[in-house]
Amino acid sequence: MIQLRWLYNTALEQRKFAYRHRNISVSYSMQQNELPQLKKELPDFKQVQSQVLQDVLRRLDKAFKAFFRRIKAG
């Protein structure tokens, strides 16, 4: 679904922007808490179950954690 790809890319950009420009880390829970507002503002997301949207953010979080784990390990 195009909405899921958009969500993943937007959440990724949000994390990168926050780290680069504000020097803060955005967590899964912070992004997950924004999902109800997203569904209100973008009607296409009302068709997608919340668990599916949460899973997209979990996959992004897992990828971020794995990336930083590899950086730390060298």
Short mmCIF file of N, CA and C in Angstrom, two decimals:
data_model
loop_
_atom_site.label_atom_id
_atom_site.label_comp_id
_atom_site.label_asym_id
_atom_site.label_seq_id
_atom_site.Cartn_x
_atom_site.Cartn_y
_atom_site.Cartn_z
N MET A 1 0.84 -1.19 0.00
CA MET A 1 0.00 0.00 0.00
C MET A 1 0.87 1.24 0.00
N ILE A 2 0.43 2.19 -0.75
CA ILE A 2 1.20 3.43 -0.86
C ILE A 2 1.23 4.20 0.48
N GLN A 3 0.19 4.08 1.28
CA GLN A 3 0.15 4.78 2.56
C GLN A 3 1.24 4.26 3.49
N LEU A 4 1.50 2.95 3.45
CA LEU A 4 2.50 2.37 4.34
C LEU A 4 3.90 2.82 3.95
N ARG A 5 4.17 2.86 2.66
CA ARG A 5 5.47 3.33 2.18
C ARG A 5 5.65 4.80 2.56
N TRP A 6 4.59 5.59 2.38
CA TRP A 6 4.66 7.00 2.74
C TRP A 6 4.93 7.16 4.23
N LEU A 7 4.24 6.38 5.05
CA LEU A 7 4.42 6.47 6.50
C LEU A 7 5.86 6.12 6.89
N TYR A 8 6.40 5.05 6.32
CA TYR A 8 7.76 4.63 6.64
C TYR A 8 8.75 5.74 6.27
N ASN A 9 8.65 6.25 5.06
CA ASN A 9 9.58 7.28 4.60
C ASN A 9 9.45 8.57 5.38
N THR A 10 8.24 8.94 5.73
CA THR A 10 8.01 10.17 6.50
C THR A 10 8.54 10.02 7.93
N ALA A 11 8.30 8.87 8.53
CA ALA A 11 8.80 8.62 9.89
C ALA A 11 10.33 8.59 9.89
N LEU A 12 10.91 8.02 8.86
CA LEU A 12 12.37 8.00 8.74
C LEU A 12 12.91 9.42 8.62
N GLU A 13 12.30 10.22 7.78
CA GLU A 13 12.73 11.60 7.62
C GLU A 13 12.57 12.39 8.92
N GLN A 14 11.49 12.13 9.66
CA GLN A 14 11.27 12.79 10.94
C GLN A 14 12.42 12.48 11.90
N ARG A 15 12.82 11.22 11.96
CA ARG A 15 13.92 10.83 12.85
C ARG A 15 15.23 11.49 12.43
N LYS A 16 15.53 11.48 11.14
CA LYS A 16 16.77 12.07 10.66
C LYS A 16 16.79 13.58 10.91
N PHE A 17 15.69 14.25 10.64
CA PHE A 17 15.60 15.70 10.85
C PHE A 17 15.78 16.05 12.33
N ALA A 18 15.10 15.32 13.19
CA ALA A 18 15.18 15.59 14.63
C ALA A 18 16.60 15.43 15.15
N TYR A 19 17.29 14.42 14.66
CA TYR A 19 18.66 14.18 15.12
C TYR A 19 19.61 15.24 14.57
N ARG A 20 19.50 15.54 13.29
CA ARG A 20 20.41 16.50 12.66
C ARG A 20 20.22 17.93 13.15
N HIS A 21 18.98 18.35 13.27
CA HIS A 21 18.70 19.76 13.55
C HIS A 21 18.38 20.07 15.00
N ARG A 22 17.94 19.07 15.74
CA ARG A 22 17.58 19.33 17.13
C ARG A 22 18.37 18.47 18.11
N ASN A 23 19.18 17.56 17.56
CA ASN A 23 20.01 16.67 18.36
C ASN A 23 19.20 15.86 19.37
N ILE A 24 18.02 15.40 18.93
CA ILE A 24 17.19 14.54 19.77
C ILE A 24 16.87 13.25 19.01
N SER A 25 16.60 12.22 19.76
CA SER A 25 16.19 10.95 19.16
C SER A 25 14.68 10.82 19.23
N VAL A 26 14.09 10.40 18.15
CA VAL A 26 12.65 10.16 18.10
C VAL A 26 12.45 8.66 18.29
N SER A 27 11.61 8.31 19.24
CA SER A 27 11.39 6.89 19.56
C SER A 27 10.13 6.36 18.88
N TYR A 28 10.00 5.05 18.93
CA TYR A 28 8.80 4.41 18.39
C TYR A 28 7.56 4.96 19.09
N SER A 29 7.61 5.05 20.40
CA SER A 29 6.41 5.49 21.13
C SER A 29 6.01 6.92 20.79
N MET A 30 6.99 7.77 20.54
CA MET A 30 6.67 9.15 20.15
C MET A 30 5.94 9.17 18.81
N GLN A 31 6.43 8.38 17.87
CA GLN A 31 5.80 8.35 16.55
C GLN A 31 4.45 7.63 16.61
N GLN A 32 4.37 6.59 17.39
CA GLN A 32 3.13 5.83 17.51
C GLN A 32 2.02 6.70 18.10
N ASN A 33 2.39 7.59 19.02
CA ASN A 33 1.40 8.48 19.62
C ASN A 33 0.84 9.50 18.64
N GLU A 34 1.51 9.69 17.52
CA GLU A 34 1.04 10.63 16.50
C GLU A 34 0.06 9.99 15.52
N LEU A 35 -0.08 8.68 15.55
CA LEU A 35 -0.94 8.00 14.58
C LEU A 35 -2.41 8.43 14.63
N PRO A 36 -3.03 8.61 15.81
CA PRO A 36 -4.44 9.05 15.80
C PRO A 36 -4.63 10.39 15.08
N GLN A 37 -3.69 11.31 15.28
CA GLN A 37 -3.80 12.61 14.60
C GLN A 37 -3.61 12.44 13.09
N LEU A 38 -2.72 11.55 12.70
CA LEU A 38 -2.50 11.27 11.29
C LEU A 38 -3.77 10.75 10.64
N LYS A 39 -4.46 9.86 11.32
CA LYS A 39 -5.71 9.31 10.77
C LYS A 39 -6.80 10.38 10.65
N LYS A 40 -6.78 11.36 11.55
CA LYS A 40 -7.75 12.44 11.48
C LYS A 40 -7.47 13.37 10.30
N GLU A 41 -6.19 13.65 10.08
CA GLU A 41 -5.82 14.63 9.06
C GLU A 41 -5.77 14.06 7.65
N LEU A 42 -5.47 12.76 7.52
CA LEU A 42 -5.36 12.15 6.20
C LEU A 42 -6.37 11.01 6.08
N PRO A 43 -7.49 11.25 5.41
CA PRO A 43 -8.58 10.27 5.34
C PRO A 43 -8.18 8.91 4.75
N ASP A 44 -7.16 8.87 3.88
CA ASP A 44 -6.74 7.59 3.31
C ASP A 44 -6.27 6.61 4.39
N PHE A 45 -5.78 7.12 5.49
CA PHE A 45 -5.27 6.27 6.55
C PHE A 45 -6.37 5.66 7.40
N LYS A 46 -7.58 6.17 7.28
CA LYS A 46 -8.69 5.59 8.04
C LYS A 46 -9.01 4.18 7.59
N GLN A 47 -8.66 3.84 6.37
CA GLN A 47 -8.92 2.50 5.83
C GLN A 47 -7.91 1.47 6.35
N VAL A 48 -6.79 1.93 6.88
CA VAL A 48 -5.72 1.04 7.32
C VAL A 48 -5.86 0.80 8.82
N GLN A 49 -5.78 -0.45 9.23
CA GLN A 49 -5.89 -0.78 10.64
C GLN A 49 -4.71 -0.20 11.42
N SER A 50 -4.98 0.19 12.65
CA SER A 50 -3.95 0.80 13.49
C SER A 50 -2.77 -0.13 13.72
N GLN A 51 -3.03 -1.42 13.87
CA GLN A 51 -1.95 -2.37 14.11
C GLN A 51 -0.98 -2.43 12.93
N VAL A 52 -1.49 -2.27 11.73
CA VAL A 52 -0.64 -2.29 10.54
C VAL A 52 0.26 -1.05 10.54
N LEU A 53 -0.30 0.10 10.88
CA LEU A 53 0.49 1.33 10.95
C LEU A 53 1.54 1.23 12.04
N GLN A 54 1.16 0.66 13.17
CA GLN A 54 2.12 0.48 14.26
C GLN A 54 3.25 -0.46 13.84
N ASP A 55 2.93 -1.48 13.07
CA ASP A 55 3.95 -2.42 12.62
C ASP A 55 4.97 -1.74 11.71
N VAL A 56 4.52 -0.82 10.87
CA VAL A 56 5.44 -0.07 10.02
C VAL A 56 6.43 0.70 10.88
N LEU A 57 5.94 1.34 11.93
CA LEU A 57 6.82 2.10 12.81
C LEU A 57 7.73 1.18 13.61
N ARG A 58 7.25 0.00 13.96
CA ARG A 58 8.11 -0.98 14.67
C ARG A 58 9.26 -1.43 13.77
N ARG A 59 8.95 -1.68 12.49
CA ARG A 59 10.00 -2.10 11.55
C ARG A 59 11.06 -1.01 11.40
N LEU A 60 10.62 0.23 11.34
CA LEU A 60 11.56 1.35 11.25
C LEU A 60 12.42 1.42 12.51
N ASP A 61 11.80 1.28 13.65
CA ASP A 61 12.52 1.32 14.92
C ASP A 61 13.54 0.17 15.00
N LYS A 62 13.14 -0.99 14.56
CA LYS A 62 14.05 -2.15 14.56
C LYS A 62 15.24 -1.90 13.64
N ALA A 63 15.00 -1.31 12.48
CA ALA A 63 16.09 -0.99 11.55
C ALA A 63 17.04 0.03 12.15
N PHE A 64 16.51 1.03 12.82
CA PHE A 64 17.35 2.04 13.46
C PHE A 64 18.20 1.43 14.56
N LYS A 65 17.60 0.61 15.39
CA LYS A 65 18.35 -0.03 16.48
C LYS A 65 19.46 -0.93 15.93
N ALA A 66 19.17 -1.67 14.88
CA ALA A 66 20.17 -2.54 14.27
C ALA A 66 21.31 -1.71 13.67
N PHE A 67 20.98 -0.60 13.03
CA PHE A 67 22.00 0.27 12.45
C PHE A 67 22.96 0.78 13.53
N PHE A 68 22.41 1.30 14.61
CA PHE A 68 23.26 1.86 15.67
C PHE A 68 24.01 0.76 16.42
N ARG A 69 23.45 -0.42 16.50
CA ARG A 69 24.16 -1.55 17.10
C ARG A 69 25.38 -1.91 16.26
N ARG A 70 25.23 -1.91 14.94
CA ARG A 70 26.36 -2.20 14.05
C ARG A 70 27.41 -1.10 14.13
N ILE A 71 27.00 0.14 14.22
CA ILE A 71 27.95 1.26 14.35
C ILE A 71 28.75 1.10 15.64
N LYS A 72 28.07 0.79 16.71
CA LYS A 72 28.72 0.63 18.01
C LYS A 72 29.70 -0.52 18.01
N ALA A 73 29.34 -1.61 17.32
CA ALA A 73 30.20 -2.79 17.27
C ALA A 73 31.40 -2.59 16.34
N GLY A 74 31.34 -1.58 15.50
CA GLY A 74 32.46 -1.32 14.58
C GLY A 74 32.17 -1.90 13.26
#
